[in-house]
Amino acid sequence: MIFLSFHTWNPVQGLGAMEWVGWENYQLALTDPMLWQSLWNTIVIACLSGIPQHLVALPTAYLLVRLGARARHWLSVAFFMPYVTSTIAVSMIFYVMYAPASGIINKTLVLLADASLTQWAFAWVHEAMPIRWTQDNALIRYSVSFVVFWKYVGFNIIIYCAGLMTIPKDLYEAARIDGANAWQQFRYIALPLLRPFIFFAVTLTIIGNMNLFDEPYVLTRALQQAADNGMTISNYLYRVAWEWLDMGGAAAVSWILFGIIALLTAIYFYLFGRKGLEEHS
């Protein structure tokens, strides 16, 4: 890949068409506005989907552990099912649900707008219909982010459940005797001791979300409906390689993406990881 990134090559023309261009692929990529737009889209979607994952997964895992083994096992399996389900299948199902005319989401909003009990809150729906969740440039980031959140929140719940199970129950008992309520036990006992697990889970989220490809690709019908806000940097990489048949440029973009992920991970480790891992190693 490093060797290829310094060449221009159309694979259709065979290996003989490979031509040395030096740093030209990197210069072209870094001066392409589409690359920076796709990078910004990736960061926005990563934040919109990644931050809620952990804000929901932490208290949910704490609640599951407090419910006991039987309830925790069944509910953990239920939350984990989206993660082990095919990403393409999940994205296709949501694509149908997001459909402007026949999707269940828009149909539900119309029902709520017509119901007497909820009409006051959904009076705006008829004027907004049809809502184009995966075609409207202003909504596509939120639509993709929700699918990513729904699929991966269960994975983080499992990680945090495993972490919470390592905390001795004696600590909770001592805190309860001292008058600490459930929130105080979560805030002052569970969260500090979960720092290594939080670091691990957030690191995986950063790496995974910066490589996001399948969900936006399927939801935008292989980028045919992707407006400015619908293309991630991995989608841009795919377009350079397989639509423009510029394998050398795609290799350069892949190394740029590698550098960005490494930089973000290093910054996160420097700010949050070392302290938590040293204190609880």
PDB file of N, CA and C in Angstrom, residues 187-252:
ATOM      1  N   ARG A 187     -21.986   7.022  40.838  1.00  0.00           N
ATOM      2  CA  ARG A 187     -21.086   8.151  40.572  1.00  0.00           C
ATOM      3  C   ARG A 187     -19.728   7.999  41.244  1.00  0.00           C
ATOM      4  N   TYR A 188     -19.697   7.534  42.479  1.00  0.00           N
ATOM      5  CA  TYR A 188     -18.458   7.557  43.248  1.00  0.00           C
ATOM      6  C   TYR A 188     -17.764   6.194  43.365  1.00  0.00           C
ATOM      7  N   ILE A 189     -18.471   5.118  42.993  1.00  0.00           N
ATOM      8  CA  ILE A 189     -17.845   3.789  43.056  1.00  0.00           C
ATOM      9  C   ILE A 189     -17.699   3.194  41.661  1.00  0.00           C
ATOM     10  N   ALA A 190     -18.821   3.079  40.938  1.00  0.00           N
ATOM     11  CA  ALA A 190     -18.789   2.388  39.653  1.00  0.00           C
ATOM     12  C   ALA A 190     -17.965   3.144  38.615  1.00  0.00           C
ATOM     13  N   LEU A 191     -18.246   4.418  38.423  1.00  0.00           N
ATOM     14  CA  LEU A 191     -17.567   5.173  37.365  1.00  0.00           C
ATOM     15  C   LEU A 191     -16.050   5.226  37.547  1.00  0.00           C
ATOM     16  N   PRO A 192     -15.532   5.550  38.738  1.00  0.00           N
ATOM     17  CA  PRO A 192     -14.055   5.573  38.869  1.00  0.00           C
ATOM     18  C   PRO A 192     -13.395   4.229  38.588  1.00  0.00           C
ATOM     19  N   LEU A 193     -14.034   3.142  39.018  1.00  0.00           N
ATOM     20  CA  LEU A 193     -13.434   1.819  38.824  1.00  0.00           C
ATOM     21  C   LEU A 193     -13.609   1.301  37.394  1.00  0.00           C
ATOM     22  N   LEU A 194     -14.470   1.955  36.626  1.00  0.00           N
ATOM     23  CA  LEU A 194     -14.691   1.548  35.237  1.00  0.00           C
ATOM     24  C   LEU A 194     -13.783   2.283  34.258  1.00  0.00           C
ATOM     25  N   ARG A 195     -12.880   3.108  34.738  1.00  0.00           N
ATOM     26  CA  ARG A 195     -12.056   3.904  33.832  1.00  0.00           C
ATOM     27  C   ARG A 195     -11.309   3.076  32.785  1.00  0.00           C
ATOM     28  N   PRO A 196     -10.665   1.956  33.153  1.00  0.00           N
ATOM     29  CA  PRO A 196      -9.997   1.167  32.108  1.00  0.00           C
ATOM     30  C   PRO A 196     -10.960   0.629  31.061  1.00  0.00           C
ATOM     31  N   PHE A 197     -12.167   0.245  31.474  1.00  0.00           N
ATOM     32  CA  PHE A 197     -13.156  -0.273  30.531  1.00  0.00           C
ATOM     33  C   PHE A 197     -13.696   0.841  29.640  1.00  0.00           C
ATOM     34  N   ILE A 198     -13.900   2.026  30.225  1.00  0.00           N
ATOM     35  CA  ILE A 198     -14.357   3.167  29.434  1.00  0.00           C
ATOM     36  C   ILE A 198     -13.304   3.537  28.396  1.00  0.00           C
ATOM     37  N   PHE A 199     -12.039   3.529  28.820  1.00  0.00           N
ATOM     38  CA  PHE A 199     -10.960   3.839  27.886  1.00  0.00           C
ATOM     39  C   PHE A 199     -10.952   2.848  26.720  1.00  0.00           C
ATOM     40  N   PHE A 200     -11.082   1.560  27.035  1.00  0.00           N
ATOM     41  CA  PHE A 200     -11.080   0.529  25.994  1.00  0.00           C
ATOM     42  C   PHE A 200     -12.265   0.702  25.049  1.00  0.00           C
ATOM     43  N   ALA A 201     -13.463   0.903  25.596  1.00  0.00           N
ATOM     44  CA  ALA A 201     -14.664   1.011  24.771  1.00  0.00           C
ATOM     45  C   ALA A 201     -14.641   2.259  23.898  1.00  0.00           C
ATOM     46  N   VAL A 202     -14.228   3.386  24.458  1.00  0.00           N
ATOM     47  CA  VAL A 202     -14.191   4.624  23.675  1.00  0.00           C
ATOM     48  C   VAL A 202     -13.127   4.539  22.584  1.00  0.00           C
ATOM     49  N   THR A 203     -12.002   3.886  22.870  1.00  0.00           N
ATOM     50  CA  THR A 203     -10.975   3.712  21.852  1.00  0.00           C
ATOM     51  C   THR A 203     -11.519   2.921  20.667  1.00  0.00           C
ATOM     52  N   LEU A 204     -12.233   1.840  20.929  1.00  0.00           N
ATOM     53  CA  LEU A 204     -12.845   1.066  19.850  1.00  0.00           C
ATOM     54  C   LEU A 204     -13.870   1.889  19.084  1.00  0.00           C
ATOM     55  N   THR A 205     -14.612   2.743  19.801  1.00  0.00           N
ATOM     56  CA  THR A 205     -15.604   3.594  19.142  1.00  0.00           C
ATOM     57  C   THR A 205     -14.936   4.584  18.203  1.00  0.00           C
ATOM     58  N   ILE A 206     -13.843   5.183  18.648  1.00  0.00           N
ATOM     59  CA  ILE A 206     -13.120   6.140  17.794  1.00  0.00           C
ATOM     60  C   ILE A 206     -12.627   5.455  16.525  1.00  0.00           C
ATOM     61  N   ILE A 207     -11.983   4.295  16.685  1.00  0.00           N
ATOM     62  CA  ILE A 207     -11.436   3.584  15.534  1.00  0.00           C
ATOM     63  C   ILE A 207     -12.558   3.128  14.603  1.00  0.00           C
ATOM     64  N   GLY A 208     -13.614   2.545  15.169  1.00  0.00           N
ATOM     65  CA  GLY A 208     -14.708   2.034  14.350  1.00  0.00           C
ATOM     66  C   GLY A 208     -15.461   3.122  13.618  1.00  0.00           C
ATOM     67  N   ASN A 209     -15.775   4.224  14.307  1.00  0.00           N
ATOM     68  CA  ASN A 209     -16.554   5.293  13.675  1.00  0.00           C
ATOM     69  C   ASN A 209     -15.753   6.047  12.624  1.00  0.00           C
ATOM     70  N   MET A 210     -14.446   6.145  12.802  1.00  0.00           N
ATOM     71  CA  MET A 210     -13.637   6.805  11.776  1.00  0.00           C
ATOM     72  C   MET A 210     -13.502   5.931  10.534  1.00  0.00           C
ATOM     73  N   ASN A 211     -13.757   4.633  10.654  1.00  0.00           N
ATOM     74  CA  ASN A 211     -13.743   3.725   9.498  1.00  0.00           C
ATOM     75  C   ASN A 211     -15.144   3.435   8.964  1.00  0.00           C
ATOM     76  N   LEU A 212     -16.120   4.197   9.377  1.00  0.00           N
ATOM     77  CA  LEU A 212     -17.516   3.899   9.049  1.00  0.00           C
ATOM     78  C   LEU A 212     -17.734   3.864   7.532  1.00  0.00           C
ATOM     79  N   PHE A 213     -18.292   2.759   7.064  1.00  0.00           N
ATOM     80  CA  PHE A 213     -18.519   2.611   5.622  1.00  0.00           C
ATOM     81  C   PHE A 213     -19.894   2.038   5.285  1.00  0.00           C
ATOM     82  N   ASP A 214     -20.238   0.892   5.877  1.00  0.00           N
ATOM     83  CA  ASP A 214     -21.416   0.139   5.435  1.00  0.00           C
ATOM     84  C   ASP A 214     -22.708   0.927   5.573  1.00  0.00           C
ATOM     85  N   GLU A 215     -22.942   1.511   6.754  1.00  0.00           N
ATOM     86  CA  GLU A 215     -24.225   2.165   7.000  1.00  0.00           C
ATOM     87  C   GLU A 215     -24.503   3.311   6.027  1.00  0.00           C
ATOM     88  N   PRO A 216     -23.604   4.278   5.867  1.00  0.00           N
ATOM     89  CA  PRO A 216     -23.896   5.343   4.896  1.00  0.00           C
ATOM     90  C   PRO A 216     -23.941   4.834   3.458  1.00  0.00           C
ATOM     91  N   TYR A 217     -23.147   3.815   3.157  1.00  0.00           N
ATOM     92  CA  TYR A 217     -23.141   3.290   1.794  1.00  0.00           C
ATOM     93  C   TYR A 217     -24.500   2.694   1.430  1.00  0.00           C
ATOM     94  N   VAL A 218     -25.081   1.906   2.340  1.00  0.00           N
ATOM     95  CA  VAL A 218     -26.374   1.274   2.062  1.00  0.00           C
ATOM     96  C   VAL A 218     -27.510   2.287   2.154  1.00  0.00           C
ATOM     97  N   LEU A 219     -27.488   3.118   3.181  1.00  0.00           N
ATOM     98  CA  LEU A 219     -28.587   4.064   3.379  1.00  0.00           C
ATOM     99  C   LEU A 219     -28.681   5.103   2.268  1.00  0.00           C
ATOM    100  N   THR A 220     -27.583   5.352   1.583  1.00  0.00           N
ATOM    101  CA  THR A 220     -27.604   6.304   0.470  1.00  0.00           C
ATOM    102  C   THR A 220     -27.602   5.589  -0.878  1.00  0.00           C
ATOM    103  N   ARG A 221     -27.971   4.307  -0.873  1.00  0.00           N
ATOM    104  CA  ARG A 221     -28.052   3.499  -2.092  1.00  0.00           C
ATOM    105  C   ARG A 221     -26.746   3.574  -2.862  1.00  0.00           C
ATOM    106  N   ALA A 222     -25.709   3.115  -2.212  1.00  0.00           N
ATOM    107  CA  ALA A 222     -24.367   3.076  -2.799  1.00  0.00           C
ATOM    108  C   ALA A 222     -23.920   4.463  -3.244  1.00  0.00           C
ATOM    109  N   LEU A 223     -24.224   5.465  -2.396  1.00  0.00           N
ATOM    110  CA  LEU A 223     -23.801   6.852  -2.571  1.00  0.00           C
ATOM    111  C   LEU A 223     -24.537   7.579  -3.692  1.00  0.00           C
ATOM    112  N   GLN A 224     -25.524   6.955  -4.318  1.00  0.00           N
ATOM    113  CA  GLN A 224     -26.271   7.635  -5.364  1.00  0.00           C
ATOM    114  C   GLN A 224     -27.096   8.787  -4.796  1.00  0.00           C
ATOM    115  N   GLN A 225     -27.533   8.643  -3.533  1.00  0.00           N
ATOM    116  CA  GLN A 225     -28.329   9.681  -2.899  1.00  0.00           C
ATOM    117  C   GLN A 225     -27.507  10.498  -1.901  1.00  0.00           C
ATOM    118  N   ALA A 226     -26.211  10.230  -1.815  1.00  0.00           N
ATOM    119  CA  ALA A 226     -25.387  10.916  -0.834  1.00  0.00           C
ATOM    120  C   ALA A 226     -25.118  12.348  -1.280  1.00  0.00           C
ATOM    121  N   ALA A 227     -25.652  13.278  -0.538  1.00  0.00           N
ATOM    122  CA  ALA A 227     -25.348  14.674  -0.790  1.00  0.00           C
ATOM    123  C   ALA A 227     -24.057  15.028  -0.048  1.00  0.00           C
ATOM    124  N   ASP A 228     -23.820  16.299   0.158  1.00  0.00           N
ATOM    125  CA  ASP A 228     -22.563  16.717   0.767  1.00  0.00           C
ATOM    126  C   ASP A 228     -22.345  16.098   2.142  1.00  0.00           C
ATOM    127  N   ASN A 229     -23.409  15.893   2.907  1.00  0.00           N
ATOM    128  CA  ASN A 229     -23.276  15.441   4.286  1.00  0.00           C
ATOM    129  C   ASN A 229     -23.359  13.935   4.452  1.00  0.00           C
ATOM    130  N   GLY A 230     -23.504  13.179   3.376  1.00  0.00           N
ATOM    131  CA  GLY A 230     -23.730  11.746   3.506  1.00  0.00           C
ATOM    132  C   GLY A 230     -22.535  10.860   3.255  1.00  0.00           C
ATOM    133  N   MET A 231     -21.401  11.430   2.889  1.00  0.00           N
ATOM    134  CA  MET A 231     -20.238  10.627   2.522  1.00  0.00           C
ATOM    135  C   MET A 231     -19.178  10.677   3.611  1.00  0.00           C
ATOM    136  N   THR A 232     -18.809   9.513   4.147  1.00  0.00           N
ATOM    137  CA  THR A 232     -17.703   9.443   5.098  1.00  0.00           C
ATOM    138  C   THR A 232     -16.393   9.324   4.335  1.00  0.00           C
ATOM    139  N   ILE A 233     -15.286   9.418   5.061  1.00  0.00           N
ATOM    140  CA  ILE A 233     -13.987   9.356   4.388  1.00  0.00           C
ATOM    141  C   ILE A 233     -13.729   7.960   3.816  1.00  0.00           C
ATOM    142  N   SER A 234     -14.295   6.914   4.437  1.00  0.00           N
ATOM    143  CA  SER A 234     -14.161   5.573   3.861  1.00  0.00           C
ATOM    144  C   SER A 234     -14.973   5.454   2.582  1.00  0.00           C
ATOM    145  N   ASN A 235     -16.139   6.097   2.538  1.00  0.00           N
ATOM    146  CA  ASN A 235     -16.914   6.139   1.300  1.00  0.00           C
ATOM    147  C   ASN A 235     -16.173   6.900   0.212  1.00  0.00           C
ATOM    148  N   TYR A 236     -15.512   7.980   0.589  1.00  0.00           N
ATOM    149  CA  TYR A 236     -14.696   8.737  -0.366  1.00  0.00           C
ATOM    150  C   TYR A 236     -13.553   7.878  -0.887  1.00  0.00           C
ATOM    151  N   LEU A 237     -12.922   7.119   0.006  1.00  0.00           N
ATOM    152  CA  LEU A 237     -11.843   6.214  -0.389  1.00  0.00           C
ATOM    153  C   LEU A 237     -12.346   5.187  -1.397  1.00  0.00           C
ATOM    154  N   TYR A 238     -13.523   4.631  -1.135  1.00  0.00           N
ATOM    155  CA  TYR A 238     -14.118   3.656  -2.065  1.00  0.00           C
ATOM    156  C   TYR A 238     -14.379   4.296  -3.425  1.00  0.00           C
ATOM    157  N   ARG A 239     -14.889   5.511  -3.412  1.00  0.00           N
ATOM    158  CA  ARG A 239     -15.201   6.193  -4.669  1.00  0.00           C
ATOM    159  C   ARG A 239     -13.932   6.441  -5.488  1.00  0.00           C
ATOM    160  N   VAL A 240     -12.859   6.866  -4.835  1.00  0.00           N
ATOM    161  CA  VAL A 240     -11.596   7.093  -5.551  1.00  0.00           C
ATOM    162  C   VAL A 240     -11.096   5.790  -6.180  1.00  0.00           C
ATOM    163  N   ALA A 241     -11.202   4.683  -5.421  1.00  0.00           N
ATOM    164  CA  ALA A 241     -10.646   3.418  -5.888  1.00  0.00           C
ATOM    165  C   ALA A 241     -11.495   2.768  -6.967  1.00  0.00           C
ATOM    166  N   TRP A 242     -12.812   2.657  -6.740  1.00  0.00           N
ATOM    167  CA  TRP A 242     -13.631   1.789  -7.578  1.00  0.00           C
ATOM    168  C   TRP A 242     -14.549   2.519  -8.547  1.00  0.00           C
ATOM    169  N   GLU A 243     -14.751   3.811  -8.339  1.00  0.00           N
ATOM    170  CA  GLU A 243     -15.514   4.573  -9.331  1.00  0.00           C
ATOM    171  C   GLU A 243     -14.579   5.343 -10.258  1.00  0.00           C
ATOM    172  N   TRP A 244     -13.531   5.923  -9.674  1.00  0.00           N
ATOM    173  CA  TRP A 244     -12.568   6.661 -10.493  1.00  0.00           C
ATOM    174  C   TRP A 244     -11.396   5.797 -10.916  1.00  0.00           C
ATOM    175  N   LEU A 245     -11.300   4.576 -10.389  1.00  0.00           N
ATOM    176  CA  LEU A 245     -10.239   3.609 -10.732  1.00  0.00           C
ATOM    177  C   LEU A 245      -8.844   4.209 -10.558  1.00  0.00           C
ATOM    178  N   ASP A 246      -8.670   4.933  -9.471  1.00  0.00           N
ATOM    179  CA  ASP A 246      -7.375   5.521  -9.139  1.00  0.00           C
ATOM    180  C   ASP A 246      -6.863   4.833  -7.875  1.00  0.00           C
ATOM    181  N   MET A 247      -6.232   3.685  -8.044  1.00  0.00           N
ATOM    182  CA  MET A 247      -5.799   2.896  -6.905  1.00  0.00           C
ATOM    183  C   MET A 247      -4.656   3.575  -6.145  1.00  0.00           C
ATOM    184  N   GLY A 248      -3.802   4.282  -6.846  1.00  0.00           N
ATOM    185  CA  GLY A 248      -2.738   4.993  -6.167  1.00  0.00           C
ATOM    186  C   GLY A 248      -3.275   6.104  -5.290  1.00  0.00           C
ATOM    187  N   GLY A 249      -4.234   6.871  -5.797  1.00  0.00           N
ATOM    188  CA  GLY A 249      -4.855   7.916  -4.991  1.00  0.00           C
ATOM    189  C   GLY A 249      -5.604   7.341  -3.806  1.00  0.00           C
ATOM    190  N   ALA A 250      -6.275   6.195  -4.009  1.00  0.00           N
ATOM    191  CA  ALA A 250      -6.994   5.549  -2.909  1.00  0.00           C
ATOM    192  C   ALA A 250      -6.026   5.070  -1.830  1.00  0.00           C
ATOM    193  N   ALA A 251      -4.872   4.562  -2.241  1.00  0.00           N
ATOM    194  CA  ALA A 251      -3.869   4.129  -1.270  1.00  0.00           C
ATOM    195  C   ALA A 251      -3.367   5.311  -0.450  1.00  0.00           C
ATOM    196  N   ALA A 252      -3.185   6.450  -1.102  1.00  0.00           N
ATOM    197  CA  ALA A 252      -2.750   7.643  -0.377  1.00  0.00           C
ATOM    198  C   ALA A 252      -3.813   8.093   0.614  1.00  0.00           C
TER     199      ALA A 252
END
